[in-house]
Short mmCIF file of C-alpha atoms and ligand atoms in Angstrom, two decimals:
data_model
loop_
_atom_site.label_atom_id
_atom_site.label_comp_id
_atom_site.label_asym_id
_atom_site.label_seq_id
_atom_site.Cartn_x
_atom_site.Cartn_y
_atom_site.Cartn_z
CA UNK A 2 57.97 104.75 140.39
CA UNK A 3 59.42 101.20 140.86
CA UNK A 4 57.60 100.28 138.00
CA UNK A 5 58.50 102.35 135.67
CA UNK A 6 62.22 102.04 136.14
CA UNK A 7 61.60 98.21 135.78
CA UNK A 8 59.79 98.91 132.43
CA UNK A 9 62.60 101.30 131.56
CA UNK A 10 65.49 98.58 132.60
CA UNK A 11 63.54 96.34 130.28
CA UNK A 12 63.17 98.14 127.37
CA UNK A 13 66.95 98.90 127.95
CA UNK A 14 67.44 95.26 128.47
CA UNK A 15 65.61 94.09 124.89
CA UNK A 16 67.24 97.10 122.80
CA UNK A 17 70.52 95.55 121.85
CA UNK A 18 68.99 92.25 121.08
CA UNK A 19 67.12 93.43 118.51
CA UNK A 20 68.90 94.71 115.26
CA UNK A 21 67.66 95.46 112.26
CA UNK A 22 70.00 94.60 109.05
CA UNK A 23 69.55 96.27 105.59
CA UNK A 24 70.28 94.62 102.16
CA UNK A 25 71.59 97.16 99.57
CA UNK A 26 69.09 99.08 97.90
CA UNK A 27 66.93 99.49 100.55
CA UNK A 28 68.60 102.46 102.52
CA UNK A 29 66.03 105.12 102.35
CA UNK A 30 63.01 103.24 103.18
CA UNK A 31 65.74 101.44 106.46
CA UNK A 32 66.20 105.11 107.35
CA UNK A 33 62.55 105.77 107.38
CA UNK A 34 61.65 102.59 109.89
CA UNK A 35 65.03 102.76 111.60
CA UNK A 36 63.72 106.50 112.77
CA UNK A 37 60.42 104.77 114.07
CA UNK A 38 62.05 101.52 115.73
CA UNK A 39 64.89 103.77 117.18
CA UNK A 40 67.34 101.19 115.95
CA UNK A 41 70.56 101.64 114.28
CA UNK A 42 70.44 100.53 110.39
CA UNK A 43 73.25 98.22 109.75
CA UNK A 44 73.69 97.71 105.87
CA UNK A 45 75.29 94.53 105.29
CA UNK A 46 77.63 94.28 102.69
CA UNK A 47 77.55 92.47 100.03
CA UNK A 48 80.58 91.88 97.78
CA UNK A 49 80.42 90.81 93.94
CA UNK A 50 83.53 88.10 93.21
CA UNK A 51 84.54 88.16 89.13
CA UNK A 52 82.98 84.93 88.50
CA UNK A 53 79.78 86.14 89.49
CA UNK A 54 79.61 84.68 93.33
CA UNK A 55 79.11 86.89 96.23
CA UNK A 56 79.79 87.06 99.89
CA UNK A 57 77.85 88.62 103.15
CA UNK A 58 79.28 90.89 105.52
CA UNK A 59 77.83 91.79 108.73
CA UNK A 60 79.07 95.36 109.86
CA UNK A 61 79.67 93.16 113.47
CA UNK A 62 80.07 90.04 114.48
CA UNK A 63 77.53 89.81 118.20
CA UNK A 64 73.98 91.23 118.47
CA UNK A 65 71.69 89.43 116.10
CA UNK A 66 69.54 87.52 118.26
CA UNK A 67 66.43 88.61 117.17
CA UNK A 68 66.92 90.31 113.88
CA UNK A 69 64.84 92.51 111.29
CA UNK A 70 66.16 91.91 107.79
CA UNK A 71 65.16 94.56 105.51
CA UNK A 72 64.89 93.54 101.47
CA UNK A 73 62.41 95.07 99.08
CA UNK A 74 62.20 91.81 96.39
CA UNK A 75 62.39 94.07 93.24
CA UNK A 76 64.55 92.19 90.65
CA UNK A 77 64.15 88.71 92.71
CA UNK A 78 66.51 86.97 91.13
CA UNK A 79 69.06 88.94 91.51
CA UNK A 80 68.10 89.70 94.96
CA UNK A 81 67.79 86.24 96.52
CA UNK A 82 71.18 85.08 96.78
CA UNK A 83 72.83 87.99 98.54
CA UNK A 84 69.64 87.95 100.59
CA UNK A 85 70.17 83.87 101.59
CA UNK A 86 73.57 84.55 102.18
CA UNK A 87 73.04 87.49 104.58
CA UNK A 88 70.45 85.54 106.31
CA UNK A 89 73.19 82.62 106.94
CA UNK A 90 75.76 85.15 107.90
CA UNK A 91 72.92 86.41 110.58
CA UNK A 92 72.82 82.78 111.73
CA UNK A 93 76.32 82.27 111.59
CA UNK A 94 76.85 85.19 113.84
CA UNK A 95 73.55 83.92 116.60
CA UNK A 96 70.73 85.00 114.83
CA UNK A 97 67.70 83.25 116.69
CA UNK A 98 64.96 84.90 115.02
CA UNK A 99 65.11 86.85 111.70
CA UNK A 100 61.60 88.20 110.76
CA UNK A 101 62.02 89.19 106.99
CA UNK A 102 60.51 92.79 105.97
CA UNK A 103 59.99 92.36 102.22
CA UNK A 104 57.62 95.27 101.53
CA UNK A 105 57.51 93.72 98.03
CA UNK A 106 57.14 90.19 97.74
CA UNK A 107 57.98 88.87 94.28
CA UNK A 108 57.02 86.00 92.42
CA UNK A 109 53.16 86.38 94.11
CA UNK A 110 51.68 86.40 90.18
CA UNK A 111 52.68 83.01 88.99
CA UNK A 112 50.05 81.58 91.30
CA UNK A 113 48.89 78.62 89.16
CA UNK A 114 50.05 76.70 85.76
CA UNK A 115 48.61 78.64 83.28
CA UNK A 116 50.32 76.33 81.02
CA UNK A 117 50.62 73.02 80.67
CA UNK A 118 54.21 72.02 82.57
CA UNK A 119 54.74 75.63 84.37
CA UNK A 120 55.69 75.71 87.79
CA UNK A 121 53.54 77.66 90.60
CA UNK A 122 56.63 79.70 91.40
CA UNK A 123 54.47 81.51 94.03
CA UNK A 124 54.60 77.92 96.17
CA UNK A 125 58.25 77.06 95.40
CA UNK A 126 59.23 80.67 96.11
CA UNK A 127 57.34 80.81 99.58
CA UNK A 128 59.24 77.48 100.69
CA UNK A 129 62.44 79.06 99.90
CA UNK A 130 61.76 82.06 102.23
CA UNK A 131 60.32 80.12 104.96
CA UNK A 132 63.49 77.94 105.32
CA UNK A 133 65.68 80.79 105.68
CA UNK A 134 63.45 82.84 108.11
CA UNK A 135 61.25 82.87 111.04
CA UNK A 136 58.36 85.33 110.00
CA UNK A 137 57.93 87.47 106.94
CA UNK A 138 55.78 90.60 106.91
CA UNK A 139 54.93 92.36 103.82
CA UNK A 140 52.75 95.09 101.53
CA UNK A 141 49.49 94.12 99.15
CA UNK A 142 51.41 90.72 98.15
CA UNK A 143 49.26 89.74 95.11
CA UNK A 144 46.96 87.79 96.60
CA UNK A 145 44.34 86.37 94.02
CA UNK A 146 44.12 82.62 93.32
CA UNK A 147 46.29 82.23 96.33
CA UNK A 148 44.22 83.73 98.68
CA UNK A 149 46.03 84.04 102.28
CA UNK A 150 49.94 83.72 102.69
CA UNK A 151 49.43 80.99 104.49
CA UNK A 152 48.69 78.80 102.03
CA UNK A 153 52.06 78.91 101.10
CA UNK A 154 54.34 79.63 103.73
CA UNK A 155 54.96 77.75 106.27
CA UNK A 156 56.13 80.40 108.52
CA UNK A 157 53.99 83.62 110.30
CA UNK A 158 53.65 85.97 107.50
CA UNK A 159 51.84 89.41 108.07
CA UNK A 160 50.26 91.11 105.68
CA UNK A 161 49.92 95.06 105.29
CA UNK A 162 47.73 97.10 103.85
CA UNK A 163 49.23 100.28 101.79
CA UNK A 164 45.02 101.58 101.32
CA UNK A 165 44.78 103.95 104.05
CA UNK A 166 47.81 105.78 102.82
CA UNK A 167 46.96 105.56 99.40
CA UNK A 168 43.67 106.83 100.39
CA UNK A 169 44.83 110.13 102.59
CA UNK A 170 47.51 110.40 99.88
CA UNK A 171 44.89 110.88 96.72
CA UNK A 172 42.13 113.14 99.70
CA UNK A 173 44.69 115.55 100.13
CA UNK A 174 46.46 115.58 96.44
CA UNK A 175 43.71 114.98 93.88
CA UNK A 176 40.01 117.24 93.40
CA UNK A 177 37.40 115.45 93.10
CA UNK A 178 38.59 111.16 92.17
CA UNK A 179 37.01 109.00 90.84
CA UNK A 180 38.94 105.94 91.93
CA UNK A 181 39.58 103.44 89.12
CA UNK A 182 40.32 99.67 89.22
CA UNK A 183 42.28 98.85 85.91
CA UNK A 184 41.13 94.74 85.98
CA UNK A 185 38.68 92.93 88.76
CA UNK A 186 41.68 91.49 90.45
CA UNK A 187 42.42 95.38 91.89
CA UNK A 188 38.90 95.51 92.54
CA UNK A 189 39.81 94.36 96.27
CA UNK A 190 42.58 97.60 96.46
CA UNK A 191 39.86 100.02 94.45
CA UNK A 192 36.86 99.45 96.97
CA UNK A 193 38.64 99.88 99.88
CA UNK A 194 40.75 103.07 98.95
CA UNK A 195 37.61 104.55 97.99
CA UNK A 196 35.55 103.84 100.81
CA UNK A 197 38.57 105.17 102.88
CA UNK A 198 38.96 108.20 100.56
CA UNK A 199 34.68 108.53 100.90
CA UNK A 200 34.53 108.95 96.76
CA UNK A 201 33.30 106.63 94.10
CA UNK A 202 35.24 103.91 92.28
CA UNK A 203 34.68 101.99 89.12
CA UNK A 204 36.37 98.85 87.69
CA UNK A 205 37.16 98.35 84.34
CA UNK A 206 37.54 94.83 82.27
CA UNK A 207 41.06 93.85 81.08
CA UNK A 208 42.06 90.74 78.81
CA UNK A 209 45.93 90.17 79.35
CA UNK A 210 47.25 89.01 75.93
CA UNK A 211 50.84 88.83 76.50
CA UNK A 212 53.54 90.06 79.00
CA UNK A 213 52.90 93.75 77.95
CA UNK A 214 49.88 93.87 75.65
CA UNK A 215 46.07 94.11 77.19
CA UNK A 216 43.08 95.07 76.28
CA UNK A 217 40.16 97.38 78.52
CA UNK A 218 37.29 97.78 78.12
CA UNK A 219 35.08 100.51 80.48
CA UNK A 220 31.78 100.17 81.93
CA UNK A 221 28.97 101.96 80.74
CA UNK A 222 29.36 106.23 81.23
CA UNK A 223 28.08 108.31 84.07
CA UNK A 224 28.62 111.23 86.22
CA UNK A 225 32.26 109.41 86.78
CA UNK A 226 33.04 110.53 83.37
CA UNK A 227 33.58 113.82 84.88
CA UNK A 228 35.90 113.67 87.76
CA UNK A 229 39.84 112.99 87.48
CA UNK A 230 40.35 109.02 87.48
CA UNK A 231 43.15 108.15 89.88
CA UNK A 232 44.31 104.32 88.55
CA UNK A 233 45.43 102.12 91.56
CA UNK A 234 46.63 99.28 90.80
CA UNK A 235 48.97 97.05 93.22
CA UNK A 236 51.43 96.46 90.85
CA UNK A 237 52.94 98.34 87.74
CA UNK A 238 55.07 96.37 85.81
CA UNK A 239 55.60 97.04 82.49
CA UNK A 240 52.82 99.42 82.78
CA UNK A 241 50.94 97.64 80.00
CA UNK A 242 47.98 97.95 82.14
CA UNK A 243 47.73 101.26 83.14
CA UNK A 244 49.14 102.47 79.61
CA UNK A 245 45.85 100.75 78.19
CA UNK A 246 43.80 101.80 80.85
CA UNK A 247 44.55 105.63 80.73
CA UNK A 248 44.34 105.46 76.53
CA UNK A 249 40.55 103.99 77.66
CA UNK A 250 39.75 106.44 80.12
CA UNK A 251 41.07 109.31 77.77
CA UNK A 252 39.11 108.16 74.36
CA UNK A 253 35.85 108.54 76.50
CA UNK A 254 36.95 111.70 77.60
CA UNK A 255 38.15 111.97 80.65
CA UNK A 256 40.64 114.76 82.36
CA UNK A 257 44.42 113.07 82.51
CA UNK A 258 44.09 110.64 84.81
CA UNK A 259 46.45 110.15 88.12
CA UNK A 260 48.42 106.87 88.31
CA UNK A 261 48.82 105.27 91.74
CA UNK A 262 50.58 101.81 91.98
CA UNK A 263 52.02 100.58 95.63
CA UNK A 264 54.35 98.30 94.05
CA UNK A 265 56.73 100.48 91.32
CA UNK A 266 58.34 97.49 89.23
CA UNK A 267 58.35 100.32 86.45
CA UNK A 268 60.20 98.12 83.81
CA UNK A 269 61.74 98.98 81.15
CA UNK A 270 60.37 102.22 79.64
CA UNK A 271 56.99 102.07 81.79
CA UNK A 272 57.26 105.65 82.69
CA UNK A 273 58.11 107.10 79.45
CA UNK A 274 54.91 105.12 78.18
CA UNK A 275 52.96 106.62 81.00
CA UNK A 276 53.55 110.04 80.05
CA UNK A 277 53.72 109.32 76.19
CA UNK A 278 49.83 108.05 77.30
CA UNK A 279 49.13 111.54 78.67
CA UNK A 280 49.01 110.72 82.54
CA UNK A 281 48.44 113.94 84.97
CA UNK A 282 50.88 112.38 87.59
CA UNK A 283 52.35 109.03 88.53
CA UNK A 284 52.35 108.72 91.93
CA UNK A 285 53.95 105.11 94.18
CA UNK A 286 54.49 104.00 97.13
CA UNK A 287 58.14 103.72 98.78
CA UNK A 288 58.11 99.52 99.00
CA UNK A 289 60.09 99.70 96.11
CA UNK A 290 62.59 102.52 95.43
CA UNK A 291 61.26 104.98 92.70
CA UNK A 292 61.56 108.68 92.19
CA UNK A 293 58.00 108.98 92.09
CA UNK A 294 57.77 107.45 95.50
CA UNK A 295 54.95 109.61 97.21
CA UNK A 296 53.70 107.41 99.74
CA UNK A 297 55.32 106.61 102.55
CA UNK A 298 54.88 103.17 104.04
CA UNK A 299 57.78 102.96 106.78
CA UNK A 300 55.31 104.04 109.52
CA UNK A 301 52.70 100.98 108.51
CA UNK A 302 55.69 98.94 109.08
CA UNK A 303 56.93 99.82 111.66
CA UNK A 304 53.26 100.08 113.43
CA UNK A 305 53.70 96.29 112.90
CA UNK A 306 56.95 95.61 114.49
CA UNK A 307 57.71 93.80 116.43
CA UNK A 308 55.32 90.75 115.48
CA UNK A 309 53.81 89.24 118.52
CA UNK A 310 54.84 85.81 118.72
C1 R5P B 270 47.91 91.88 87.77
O1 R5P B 270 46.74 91.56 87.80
C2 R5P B 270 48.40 93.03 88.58
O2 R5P B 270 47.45 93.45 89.51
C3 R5P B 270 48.81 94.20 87.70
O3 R5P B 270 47.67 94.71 87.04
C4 R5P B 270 49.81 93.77 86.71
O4 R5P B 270 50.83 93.04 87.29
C5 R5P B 270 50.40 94.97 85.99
O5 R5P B 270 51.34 94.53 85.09
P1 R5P B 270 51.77 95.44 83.87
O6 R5P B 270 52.17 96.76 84.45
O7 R5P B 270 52.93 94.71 83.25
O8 R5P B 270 50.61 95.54 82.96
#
């Protein structure tokens, strides 16, 4: 009995030291983990000047200690700033510890020079973060010639997987998948959805030959052929990709294939060119606000929270 009152008096105790702070944008995935955490959402404001400057506003001024910032990095740069400026405000106001959620961590692609003179933005963006916070935990980053966060940040970073989801999501939504990879750099997302989702997977060869324009090419037919592809992909951008990939999959004959992407970047006119393609069903995960968000990924978070230290 004693003991569970102390436990009691020290959950009680840790509550209002931990907060958890929302940049704009990100209300109705803060809703989702703020229901899990059983902590108050506190948006911060963020105010736009004429000149184009802006200023943080906490909604109080005592309570930050140990603080979970919530900012999906959709549309970095124009994310970053109000995001730095919230995180001095936090530090301003006795922020010890801010552990950064970024279910979408941008800039992950630019992982090398591809060119001569280009910058690995992946590095100099990862430096930036890590001198504003204490610990960063995240969805599927693109990992691929960078191959653990750690290589460059030099702060904790966690890294969560959206498969399991994905994989329940397409078992209970799709008859008989066929799980395809669009390029071998989703191969690592492809062969673990399908072994979750127990079905088959195959992974098909792109070329990238310019910010929208690829080209795929499929393996060999089989039995594949006849079961509805479900694309996953980690990130849809300007849909390029899948757009290419479902043409592919059609011209050999396939049933309109699903489209599954955890990160819905969705520039531009990507989903008009998905259905103009002849897709069954788009289908995302919530890291980055979408209407087809259909995959909820507030309870991996929160599963994850807080991070040991
Ligand atoms: C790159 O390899 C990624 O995994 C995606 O395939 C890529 O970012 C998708 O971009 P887009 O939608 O512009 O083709």
């Amino acid at each position: 009995m004693a003991r569970r009152a102390s436990s009691a008096s020290t959950r009680k105790r840790r509550r209002p030291e931990s907060a958890l702070v929302v940049l704009p944008g990100n209300e109705a995935f803060a809703a989702r983990l703020a229901r899990r955490l059983r902590l108050r959402a506190q948006r911060v404001e963020i105010h736009t000047f004429p000149d184009g400057e802006s200023r943080a506003r906490l909604p109080a001024t005592s309570g930050y200690r140990d603080t979970i910032v919530l900012a999906t990095l959709a549309r970095p740069n124009e994310c970053i700033m109000p995001l730095l400026l919230a995180a001095g405000a936090l530090r301003d106001h006795g922020a010890r510890r801010l552990t950064l959620v970024a279910p979408y961590l941008a800039y992950m692609r630019q992982d090398r020079a591809f060119r001569p003179g280009e910058g690995v933005s992946a590095r100099h963006f990862a430096r930036l973060l890590s001198q504003h916070f204490d610990a960063l935990v995240t969805i599927d980053p693109h990992l691929h010639r960078i191959s653990a966060l750690d290589q460059v940040f030099s702060i904790p970073a966690r890294v969560l997987h959206a498969a399991p989801a994905i994989a329940d999501w397409i078992a209970t939504q799709v008859r008989r998948p066929v799980i395809v990879g669009p390029d071998s750099e989703s191969a690592q997302w492809v062969r673990q959805v399908a072994a979750l989702a127990a079905v088959p997977y195959v992974v098909l060869d792109k070329v990238r030959r310019g910010d929208r324009r690829v080209r795929i090419r499929l393996p060999a037919g089989g039995d594949w052929l006849q079961r509805t592809p479900v694309l996953v992909d980690d990130i849809i951008a300007s849909a390029g990709t899948m757009i290419e990939a479902v043409r592919s999959l059609r011209a050999a004959g396939t049933a309109a294939p699903v489209c599954v992407g955890v990160h819905a970047l969705l520039a531009g006119d990507a989903v008009q060119g998905l259905a103009r393609a002849g897709i069954a069903q788009l289908a995302t995960c919530n890291s980055i606000p979408h209407p087809s968000n259909a995959i909820d990924l507030a309870p991996l978070v929160a599963a994850a929270l807080p991070l040991p230290r």
